[in-house]
PDB file of C-alpha atoms in Angstrom:
ATOM      1  CA  MET B   1      43.019 306.973  46.523  1.00 98.00           C
ATOM      2  CA  ARG B   2      40.630 306.298  49.376  1.00 97.00           C
ATOM      3  CA  ILE B   3      38.446 303.892  47.411  1.00 98.00           C
ATOM      4  CA  ASN B   4      41.400 301.824  46.233  1.00 98.00           C
ATOM      5  CA  PHE B   5      42.803 301.566  49.734  1.00 96.00           C
ATOM      6  CA  SER B   6      39.388 300.564  51.108  1.00 95.00           C
ATOM      7  CA  LEU B   7      39.092 297.948  48.362  1.00 96.00           C
ATOM      8  CA  ALA B   8      42.534 296.532  49.180  1.00 95.00           C
ATOM      9  CA  ALA B   9      41.710 296.316  52.896  1.00 90.00           C
ATOM     10  CA  ALA B  10      38.269 294.785  52.288  1.00 89.00           C
ATOM     11  CA  VAL B  11      39.574 292.131  49.907  1.00 91.00           C
ATOM     12  CA  LEU B  12      42.482 291.331  52.231  1.00 87.00           C
ATOM     13  CA  HIS B  13      40.096 290.698  55.136  1.00 79.00           C
ATOM     14  CA  THR B  14      37.610 288.633  53.113  1.00 79.00           C
ATOM     15  CA  SER B  15      39.512 286.824  50.362  1.00 83.00           C
ATOM     16  CA  GLY B  16      43.041 286.891  51.732  1.00 82.00           C
ATOM     17  CA  PRO B  17      46.241 288.025  49.956  1.00 89.00           C
ATOM     18  CA  VAL B  18      44.938 287.677  46.396  1.00 92.00           C
ATOM     19  CA  PRO B  19      46.376 289.699  43.455  1.00 95.00           C
ATOM     20  CA  GLN B  20      43.511 292.218  43.648  1.00 97.00           C
ATOM     21  CA  VAL B  21      44.933 293.455  46.961  1.00 96.00           C
ATOM     22  CA  LYS B  22      48.234 294.348  45.342  1.00 97.00           C
ATOM     23  CA  ALA B  23      46.557 296.025  42.368  1.00 98.00           C
ATOM     24  CA  ALA B  24      44.284 298.231  44.483  1.00 98.00           C
ATOM     25  CA  ALA B  25      46.963 299.094  47.053  1.00 98.00           C
ATOM     26  CA  THR B  26      49.482 299.949  44.334  1.00 98.00           C
ATOM     27  CA  ARG B  27      46.977 302.250  42.648  1.00 98.00           C
ATOM     28  CA  SER B  28      46.220 303.969  45.965  1.00 98.00           C
ATOM     29  CA  LEU B  29      49.953 304.372  46.597  1.00 98.00           C
ATOM     30  CA  GLU B  30      50.514 305.899  43.169  1.00 98.00           C
ATOM     31  CA  ILE B  31      47.806 308.515  43.703  1.00 98.00           C
ATOM     32  CA  ALA B  32      48.895 309.261  47.284  1.00 96.00           C
ATOM     33  CA  THR B  33      52.493 309.741  46.139  1.00 96.00           C
ATOM     34  CA  ARG B  34      51.424 312.119  43.368  1.00 97.00           C
ATOM     35  CA  LEU B  35      49.332 314.117  45.871  1.00 96.00           C
ATOM     36  CA  GLY B  36      52.046 314.064  48.529  1.00 93.00           C
ATOM     37  CA  ASN B  37      49.638 312.454  50.987  1.00 92.00           C
ATOM     38  CA  ARG B  38      51.926 310.640  53.451  1.00 89.00           C
ATOM     39  CA  THR B  39      49.058 309.151  55.457  1.00 87.00           C
ATOM     40  CA  PHE B  40      47.641 307.269  52.491  1.00 92.00           C
ATOM     41  CA  GLN B  41      51.086 306.385  51.219  1.00 93.00           C
ATOM     42  CA  ALA B  42      51.603 304.649  54.559  1.00 90.00           C
ATOM     43  CA  ARG B  43      48.185 302.996  54.480  1.00 91.00           C
ATOM     44  CA  ALA B  44      48.782 301.607  50.982  1.00 95.00           C
ATOM     45  CA  LEU B  45      52.221 300.382  52.012  1.00 95.00           C
ATOM     46  CA  TRP B  46      50.540 298.685  54.995  1.00 92.00           C
ATOM     47  CA  ALA B  47      48.206 296.778  52.651  1.00 94.00           C
ATOM     48  CA  LEU B  48      51.146 295.675  50.500  1.00 97.00           C
ATOM     49  CA  GLN B  49      53.117 294.666  53.581  1.00 95.00           C
ATOM     50  CA  GLN B  50      50.177 292.643  54.901  1.00 92.00           C
ATOM     51  CA  GLN B  51      49.755 290.844  51.589  1.00 94.00           C
ATOM     52  CA  HIS B  52      53.412 289.753  51.591  1.00 95.00           C
ATOM     53  CA  TYR B  53      53.182 288.773  55.260  1.00 92.00           C
ATOM     54  CA  MET B  54      50.092 286.611  54.691  1.00 89.00           C
ATOM     55  CA  LEU B  55      51.827 284.929  51.747  1.00 92.00           C
ATOM     56  CA  GLY B  56      54.809 284.122  53.952  1.00 93.00           C
ATOM     57  CA  GLU B  57      57.054 286.494  51.977  1.00 95.00           C
ATOM     58  CA  TYR B  58      58.596 288.104  55.040  1.00 95.00           C
ATOM     59  CA  HIS B  59      61.555 289.808  53.398  1.00 95.00           C
ATOM     60  CA  GLY B  60      59.181 291.498  50.972  1.00 96.00           C
ATOM     61  CA  ALA B  61      57.009 292.575  53.896  1.00 96.00           C
ATOM     62  CA  LEU B  62      60.075 294.074  55.589  1.00 97.00           C
ATOM     63  CA  THR B  63      60.802 296.141  52.472  1.00 97.00           C
ATOM     64  CA  PHE B  64      57.394 297.814  52.717  1.00 96.00           C
ATOM     65  CA  SER B  65      57.828 298.342  56.477  1.00 94.00           C
ATOM     66  CA  GLU B  66      61.128 300.079  55.800  1.00 95.00           C
ATOM     67  CA  ARG B  67      59.437 302.340  53.266  1.00 94.00           C
ATOM     68  CA  MET B  68      56.814 303.237  55.899  1.00 90.00           C
ATOM     69  CA  ASN B  69      59.602 303.907  58.376  1.00 88.00           C
ATOM     70  CA  LYS B  70      61.167 306.420  55.991  1.00 89.00           C
ATOM     71  CA  LEU B  71      57.821 308.213  55.754  1.00 87.00           C
ATOM     72  CA  ALA B  72      57.609 308.338  59.545  1.00 80.00           C
ATOM     73  CA  LEU B  73      60.991 310.077  59.730  1.00 79.00           C
ATOM     74  CA  GLN B  74      59.356 312.979  57.903  1.00 78.00           C
ATOM     75  CA  GLY B  75      57.045 313.440  60.923  1.00 66.00           C
ATOM     76  CA  GLY B  76      53.359 312.965  61.534  1.00 59.00           C
ATOM     77  CA  ALA B  77      51.022 310.674  63.444  1.00 57.00           C
ATOM     78  CA  ILE B  78      52.095 307.475  61.705  1.00 62.00           C
ATOM     79  CA  GLU B  79      55.286 307.022  63.736  1.00 64.00           C
ATOM     80  CA  PRO B  80      53.934 304.568  66.375  1.00 65.00           C
ATOM     81  CA  PHE B  81      52.412 302.474  63.606  1.00 76.00           C
ATOM     82  CA  THR B  82      55.605 302.176  61.594  1.00 85.00           C
ATOM     83  CA  ASP B  83      57.523 301.026  64.667  1.00 87.00           C
ATOM     84  CA  ARG B  84      55.091 298.174  65.218  1.00 87.00           C
ATOM     85  CA  PHE B  85      55.314 297.193  61.538  1.00 89.00           C
ATOM     86  CA  MET B  86      59.102 297.190  61.758  1.00 93.00           C
ATOM     87  CA  SER B  87      58.818 295.097  64.920  1.00 94.00           C
ATOM     88  CA  LEU B  88      56.621 292.525  63.175  1.00 93.00           C
ATOM     89  CA  THR B  89      58.638 292.133  60.009  1.00 95.00           C
ATOM     90  CA  LEU B  90      62.055 292.185  61.687  1.00 96.00           C
ATOM     91  CA  HIS B  91      60.779 289.428  63.983  1.00 94.00           C
ATOM     92  CA  LEU B  92      59.571 287.408  61.012  1.00 93.00           C
ATOM     93  CA  VAL B  93      62.949 287.539  59.266  1.00 94.00           C
ATOM     94  CA  GLY B  94      64.742 286.548  62.478  1.00 92.00           C
ATOM     95  CA  ARG B  95      66.189 289.909  63.585  1.00 95.00           C
ATOM     96  CA  HIS B  96      64.617 289.629  67.030  1.00 94.00           C
ATOM     97  CA  ALA B  97      66.748 292.118  68.991  1.00 95.00           C
ATOM     98  CA  GLU B  98      65.926 294.915  66.527  1.00 96.00           C
ATOM     99  CA  ALA B  99      62.303 293.789  66.489  1.00 96.00           C
ATOM    100  CA  ARG B 100      62.121 294.066  70.273  1.00 95.00           C
ATOM    101  CA  ALA B 101      63.502 297.629  70.240  1.00 95.00           C
ATOM    102  CA  HIS B 102      60.914 298.750  67.682  1.00 92.00           C
ATOM    103  CA  GLY B 103      58.108 296.966  69.537  1.00 91.00           C
ATOM    104  CA  GLU B 104      58.934 298.578  72.860  1.00 91.00           C
ATOM    105  CA  ARG B 105      59.180 301.971  71.168  1.00 89.00           C
ATOM    106  CA  ALA B 106      55.772 301.435  69.542  1.00 86.00           C
ATOM    107  CA  LEU B 107      54.251 300.794  72.974  1.00 85.00           C
ATOM    108  CA  GLU B 108      55.879 303.904  74.393  1.00 84.00           C
ATOM    109  CA  LEU B 109      54.862 306.189  71.525  1.00 73.00           C
ATOM    110  CA  SER B 110      51.335 304.846  71.147  1.00 62.00           C
ATOM    111  CA  ALA B 111      50.656 305.229  74.866  1.00 59.00           C
ATOM    112  CA  THR B 112      50.329 308.969  74.230  1.00 57.00           C
ATOM    113  CA  SER B 113      48.298 308.573  71.011  1.00 54.00           C
ATOM    114  CA  LYS B 114      44.525 308.587  70.799  1.00 48.00           C
ATOM    115  CA  ARG B 115      43.124 305.088  70.573  1.00 48.00           C
ATOM    116  CA  SER B 116      40.738 306.207  67.829  1.00 42.00           C
ATOM    117  CA  LEU B 117      43.684 306.598  65.482  1.00 44.00           C
ATOM    118  CA  HIS B 118      43.629 302.863  64.784  1.00 45.00           C
ATOM    119  CA  SER B 119      40.392 303.121  62.807  1.00 45.00           C
ATOM    120  CA  ARG B 120      41.657 306.062  60.733  1.00 45.00           C
ATOM    121  CA  PHE B 121      45.012 304.567  59.831  1.00 49.00           C
ATOM    122  CA  PHE B 122      45.771 300.859  59.856  1.00 50.00           C
ATOM    123  CA  GLN B 123      42.739 298.908  61.121  1.00 59.00           C
ATOM    124  CA  TYR B 124      44.552 297.580  64.208  1.00 70.00           C
ATOM    125  CA  GLU B 125      45.112 299.431  67.490  1.00 79.00           C
ATOM    126  CA  VAL B 126      48.839 299.823  68.155  1.00 81.00           C
ATOM    127  CA  GLN B 127      48.822 298.984  71.868  1.00 83.00           C
ATOM    128  CA  VAL B 128      47.238 295.612  71.061  1.00 87.00           C
ATOM    129  CA  ALA B 129      49.279 294.812  67.953  1.00 86.00           C
ATOM    130  CA  ALA B 130      52.569 295.750  69.615  1.00 88.00           C
ATOM    131  CA  ARG B 131      51.809 293.453  72.557  1.00 92.00           C
ATOM    132  CA  THR B 132      50.877 290.624  70.200  1.00 92.00           C
ATOM    133  CA  GLN B 133      54.262 290.901  68.504  1.00 92.00           C
ATOM    134  CA  LEU B 134      56.324 291.626  71.614  1.00 95.00           C
ATOM    135  CA  SER B 135      54.909 288.567  73.353  1.00 96.00           C
ATOM    136  CA  ARG B 136      56.360 286.328  70.634  1.00 94.00           C
ATOM    137  CA  ILE B 137      59.654 288.203  70.648  1.00 96.00           C
ATOM    138  CA  MET B 138      59.959 287.869  74.432  1.00 96.00           C
ATOM    139  CA  TRP B 139      59.317 284.123  74.122  1.00 95.00           C
ATOM    140  CA  VAL B 140      62.153 283.840  71.596  1.00 93.00           C
ATOM    141  CA  HIS B 141      64.396 285.832  73.942  1.00 93.00           C
ATOM    142  CA  GLY B 142      63.712 283.405  76.786  1.00 95.00           C
ATOM    143  CA  PHE B 143      61.244 285.363  78.926  1.00 96.00           C
ATOM    144  CA  PRO B 144      58.122 283.141  79.013  1.00 95.00           C
ATOM    145  CA  ASP B 145      56.449 284.951  81.933  1.00 96.00           C
ATOM    146  CA  ARG B 146      56.754 288.297  80.177  1.00 96.00           C
ATOM    147  CA  ALA B 147      55.527 286.701  76.951  1.00 96.00           C
ATOM    148  CA  VAL B 148      52.392 285.378  78.675  1.00 96.00           C
ATOM    149  CA  ALA B 149      51.730 288.720  80.385  1.00 96.00           C
ATOM    150  CA  LEU B 150      52.011 290.680  77.126  1.00 96.00           C
ATOM    151  CA  ALA B 151      49.800 288.208  75.281  1.00 96.00           C
ATOM    152  CA  ASP B 152      47.135 288.376  77.991  1.00 95.00           C
ATOM    153  CA  GLU B 153      47.264 292.184  78.120  1.00 94.00           C
ATOM    154  CA  GLY B 154      46.907 292.377  74.343  1.00 93.00           C
ATOM    155  CA  LEU B 155      43.902 290.058  74.285  1.00 93.00           C
ATOM    156  CA  GLU B 156      42.209 291.927  77.152  1.00 93.00           C
ATOM    157  CA  ARG B 157      42.624 295.220  75.308  1.00 90.00           C
ATOM    158  CA  THR B 158      41.387 293.907  71.988  1.00 89.00           C
ATOM    159  CA  LEU B 159      38.295 292.327  73.572  1.00 91.00           C
ATOM    160  CA  ALA B 160      37.479 295.758  74.981  1.00 89.00           C
ATOM    161  CA  LEU B 161      37.758 297.216  71.470  1.00 86.00           C
ATOM    162  CA  ASP B 162      35.182 294.681  70.205  1.00 84.00           C
ATOM    163  CA  TYR B 163      36.929 294.417  66.799  1.00 82.00           C
ATOM    164  CA  ALA B 164      36.781 290.841  65.484  1.00 81.00           C
ATOM    165  CA  PRO B 165      39.795 290.856  63.104  1.00 80.00           C
ATOM    166  CA  GLN B 166      42.127 292.046  65.857  1.00 85.00           C
ATOM    167  CA  VAL B 167      40.714 289.610  68.425  1.00 89.00           C
ATOM    168  CA  CYS B 168      41.327 286.725  66.018  1.00 88.00           C
ATOM    169  CA  THR B 169      44.811 287.964  65.152  1.00 88.00           C
ATOM    170  CA  SER B 170      45.768 288.246  68.834  1.00 93.00           C
ATOM    171  CA  ILE B 171      44.620 284.692  69.529  1.00 94.00           C
ATOM    172  CA  ILE B 172      46.125 283.119  66.407  1.00 92.00           C
ATOM    173  CA  PHE B 173      49.573 284.688  66.577  1.00 92.00           C
ATOM    174  CA  SER B 174      50.017 285.285  70.300  1.00 95.00           C
ATOM    175  CA  THR B 175      47.819 283.904  73.073  1.00 96.00           C
ATOM    176  CA  PHE B 176      47.202 280.416  71.665  1.00 96.00           C
ATOM    177  CA  PRO B 177      50.761 279.537  70.582  1.00 95.00           C
ATOM    178  CA  ILE B 178      52.299 280.997  73.735  1.00 96.00           C
ATOM    179  CA  ALA B 179      49.867 279.076  75.940  1.00 95.00           C
ATOM    180  CA  PHE B 180      50.764 275.960  73.978  1.00 93.00           C
ATOM    181  CA  TRP B 181      54.516 276.601  74.282  1.00 94.00           C
ATOM    182  CA  THR B 182      54.262 277.115  78.042  1.00 94.00           C
ATOM    183  CA  GLY B 183      52.318 273.855  78.393  1.00 92.00           C
ATOM    184  CA  ASP B 184      49.058 275.487  79.464  1.00 94.00           C
ATOM    185  CA  ILE B 185      46.810 273.335  77.284  1.00 92.00           C
ATOM    186  CA  ALA B 186      43.699 274.302  79.268  1.00 94.00           C
ATOM    187  CA  ALA B 187      44.292 277.941  78.353  1.00 95.00           C
ATOM    188  CA  ALA B 188      44.979 276.957  74.738  1.00 94.00           C
ATOM    189  CA  ARG B 189      41.576 275.223  74.616  1.00 94.00           C
ATOM    190  CA  ARG B 190      39.874 278.339  75.998  1.00 94.00           C
ATOM    191  CA  TYR B 191      41.539 280.477  73.352  1.00 95.00           C
ATOM    192  CA  ALA B 192      40.546 278.060  70.584  1.00 93.00           C
ATOM    193  CA  ASN B 193      36.914 278.260  71.736  1.00 92.00           C
ATOM    194  CA  LEU B 194      37.119 282.048  71.972  1.00 93.00           C
ATOM    195  CA  LEU B 195      38.518 282.179  68.447  1.00 90.00           C
ATOM    196  CA  GLN B 196      35.569 280.124  67.234  1.00 87.00           C
ATOM    197  CA  ASP B 197      33.164 282.568  68.881  1.00 87.00           C
ATOM    198  CA  TRP B 198      34.747 285.598  67.208  1.00 83.00           C
ATOM    199  CA  PHE B 199      35.491 284.400  63.684  1.00 72.00           C
ATOM    200  CA  GLN B 200      31.739 283.954  63.066  1.00 67.00           C
ATOM    201  CA  ASP B 201      31.552 287.682  62.287  1.00 58.00           C
ATOM    202  CA  LEU B 202      34.230 287.422  59.602  1.00 58.00           C
ATOM    203  CA  ALA B 203      33.872 286.303  56.003  1.00 54.00           C
ATOM    204  CA  ALA B 204      37.444 285.175  55.377  1.00 56.00           C
ATOM    205  CA  GLY B 205      37.960 281.437  55.157  1.00 59.00           C
ATOM    206  CA  CYS B 206      41.423 281.788  56.676  1.00 64.00           C
ATOM    207  CA  TRP B 207      39.924 282.543  60.098  1.00 69.00           C
ATOM    208  CA  GLN B 208      37.844 279.381  59.922  1.00 76.00           C
ATOM    209  CA  SER B 209      40.910 277.352  58.938  1.00 80.00           C
ATOM    210  CA  TRP B 210      42.910 278.626  61.899  1.00 85.00           C
ATOM    211  CA  THR B 211      40.007 277.934  64.262  1.00 86.00           C
ATOM    212  CA  ARG B 212      39.616 274.357  63.033  1.00 88.00           C
ATOM    213  CA  CYS B 213      43.359 273.834  63.223  1.00 90.00           C
ATOM    214  CA  TYR B 214      43.774 275.179  66.764  1.00 93.00           C
ATOM    215  CA  LYS B 215      40.800 273.249  68.083  1.00 91.00           C
ATOM    216  CA  MET B 216      42.294 270.029  66.720  1.00 92.00           C
ATOM    217  CA  LEU B 217      45.683 270.901  68.172  1.00 92.00           C
ATOM    218  CA  ALA B 218      44.280 271.651  71.606  1.00 90.00           C
ATOM    219  CA  GLU B 219      42.584 268.252  71.744  1.00 87.00           C
ATOM    220  CA  LEU B 220      45.442 266.246  70.225  1.00 89.00           C
ATOM    221  CA  THR B 221      46.819 263.796  72.771  1.00 87.00           C
ATOM    222  CA  ALA B 222      50.031 261.817  72.696  1.00 88.00           C
ATOM    223  CA  ASP B 223      50.483 259.426  69.783  1.00 89.00           C
ATOM    224  CA  ASP B 224      48.476 256.328  70.687  1.00 90.00           C
ATOM    225  CA  GLY B 225      48.972 254.687  67.314  1.00 88.00           C
ATOM    226  CA  SER B 226      45.282 254.984  66.489  1.00 91.00           C
ATOM    227  CA  ALA B 227      43.788 255.778  63.097  1.00 91.00           C
ATOM    228  CA  ALA B 228      42.031 258.791  64.657  1.00 90.00           C
ATOM    229  CA  PHE B 229      45.353 260.271  65.762  1.00 93.00           C
ATOM    230  CA  ARG B 230      46.894 259.707  62.323  1.00 93.00           C
ATOM    231  CA  ASN B 231      43.921 261.319  60.590  1.00 93.00           C
ATOM    232  CA  ILE B 232      44.095 264.461  62.735  1.00 93.00           C
ATOM    233  CA  VAL B 233      47.843 264.771  62.207  1.00 94.00           C
ATOM    234  CA  ALA B 234      47.369 264.296  58.451  1.00 94.00           C
ATOM    235  CA  SER B 235      44.825 267.142  58.370  1.00 92.00           C
ATOM    236  CA  LEU B 236      47.114 269.430  60.346  1.00 93.00           C
ATOM    237  CA  ARG B 237      50.111 268.579  58.165  1.00 92.00           C
ATOM    238  CA  THR B 238      48.098 269.637  55.110  1.00 91.00           C
ATOM    239  CA  MET B 239      47.643 273.059  56.698  1.00 87.00           C
ATOM    240  CA  ALA B 240      51.312 273.142  57.686  1.00 85.00           C
ATOM    241  CA  SER B 241      52.264 273.002  54.012  1.00 83.00           C
ATOM    242  CA  VAL B 242      50.925 276.576  53.644  1.00 83.00           C
ATOM    243  CA  PRO B 243      53.806 279.031  54.341  1.00 87.00           C
ATOM    244  CA  VAL B 244      52.530 281.048  57.321  1.00 87.00           C
ATOM    245  CA  CYS B 245      50.909 277.998  58.930  1.00 87.00           C
ATOM    246  CA  GLY B 246      54.034 275.969  58.285  1.00 87.00           C
ATOM    247  CA  ASP B 247      56.098 278.522  60.168  1.00 90.00           C
ATOM    248  CA  ILE B 248      53.913 278.178  63.282  1.00 90.00           C
ATOM    249  CA  LEU B 249      52.400 274.690  63.478  1.00 91.00           C
ATOM    250  CA  PRO B 250      55.658 272.669  63.472  1.00 91.00           C
ATOM    251  CA  ALA B 251      56.756 274.749  66.460  1.00 90.00           C
ATOM    252  CA  LEU B 252      53.728 273.463  68.366  1.00 92.00           C
ATOM    253  CA  ARG B 253      53.871 269.735  67.598  1.00 92.00           C
ATOM    254  CA  GLU B 254      56.854 267.824  66.224  1.00 92.00           C
ATOM    255  CA  GLU B 255      54.547 265.620  64.153  1.00 93.00           C
ATOM    256  CA  LEU B 256      53.619 268.686  62.093  1.00 93.00           C
ATOM    257  CA  VAL B 257      57.109 269.306  60.734  1.00 93.00           C
ATOM    258  CA  VAL B 258      56.629 269.035  56.974  1.00 92.00           C
ATOM    259  CA  PRO B 259      59.244 269.246  54.170  1.00 92.00           C
ATOM    260  CA  GLU B 260      57.946 272.662  53.080  1.00 90.00           C
ATOM    261  CA  ALA B 261      58.556 274.102  56.564  1.00 91.00           C
ATOM    262  CA  ILE B 262      62.075 272.675  56.705  1.00 92.00           C
ATOM    263  CA  ALA B 263      62.854 274.098  53.263  1.00 93.00           C
ATOM    264  CA  ARG B 264      61.613 277.567  54.266  1.00 91.00           C
ATOM    265  CA  ALA B 265      63.751 277.476  57.398  1.00 89.00           C
ATOM    266  CA  GLU B 266      66.854 276.308  55.549  1.00 92.00           C
ATOM    267  CA  ASN B 267      66.635 278.849  52.722  1.00 91.00           C
ATOM    268  CA  GLY B 268      65.952 281.789  55.046  1.00 87.00           C
ATOM    269  CA  GLN B 269      62.334 282.448  54.074  1.00 88.00           C
ATOM    270  CA  ALA B 270      61.179 281.782  57.672  1.00 86.00           C
ATOM    271  CA  GLY B 271      63.486 283.744  59.932  1.00 78.00           C
TER     272      GLY B 271
END
């Protein structure tokens, strides 16, 4: 049970959401269910949720979050974690009001939890992850100042933890896009450079792709009709054809709206 979960987490962080993640996490879940071990049931469900999330299959990710939530109702230390997972996946499918309620509850519950729990359960510290998600939700709700504050608080906390995957996640999904949306391009450039500093410790190519993408975005000027501008946009549009990237990049620059992103929005895959 433990080995299969560790394998799923290791592969997820190095090779991305490949089929081996699902196989190992499913095996861990089967054993944990047979043993009645709710902690490892939740951990395996986390790995399966993350795989669907990274593939851009948000409704599938929500299904696994809901299964974790049912486990949490039985009691135990996993409750703050399941609220932040519900917050993330509800946000991704477009149910932002519900996502905000779960996110705020995760902050409240995790404030009384030991910070060391993050390493024993789900890799990411709840206070950081909840802020990363809530910052995006608050932006959607029309509170840019609160969004910036939450993003900055989350990044400050994760830098103190000195845990590269969470630092990169905070920058990619919170501080950089929110800085970009608020028009603070200088801050966006700082975050892109910080991301480059931190991804060096990680093996996964996806971190490198995000770093390259954000650095190009931060330096992209207005369309001057030059070949250089067109080449950069073409490179970014290639990335935007990948589901998760295509749900974020077109929201940063209009030139990055690609047919795949429009299709995902229209058919409800990108809430």
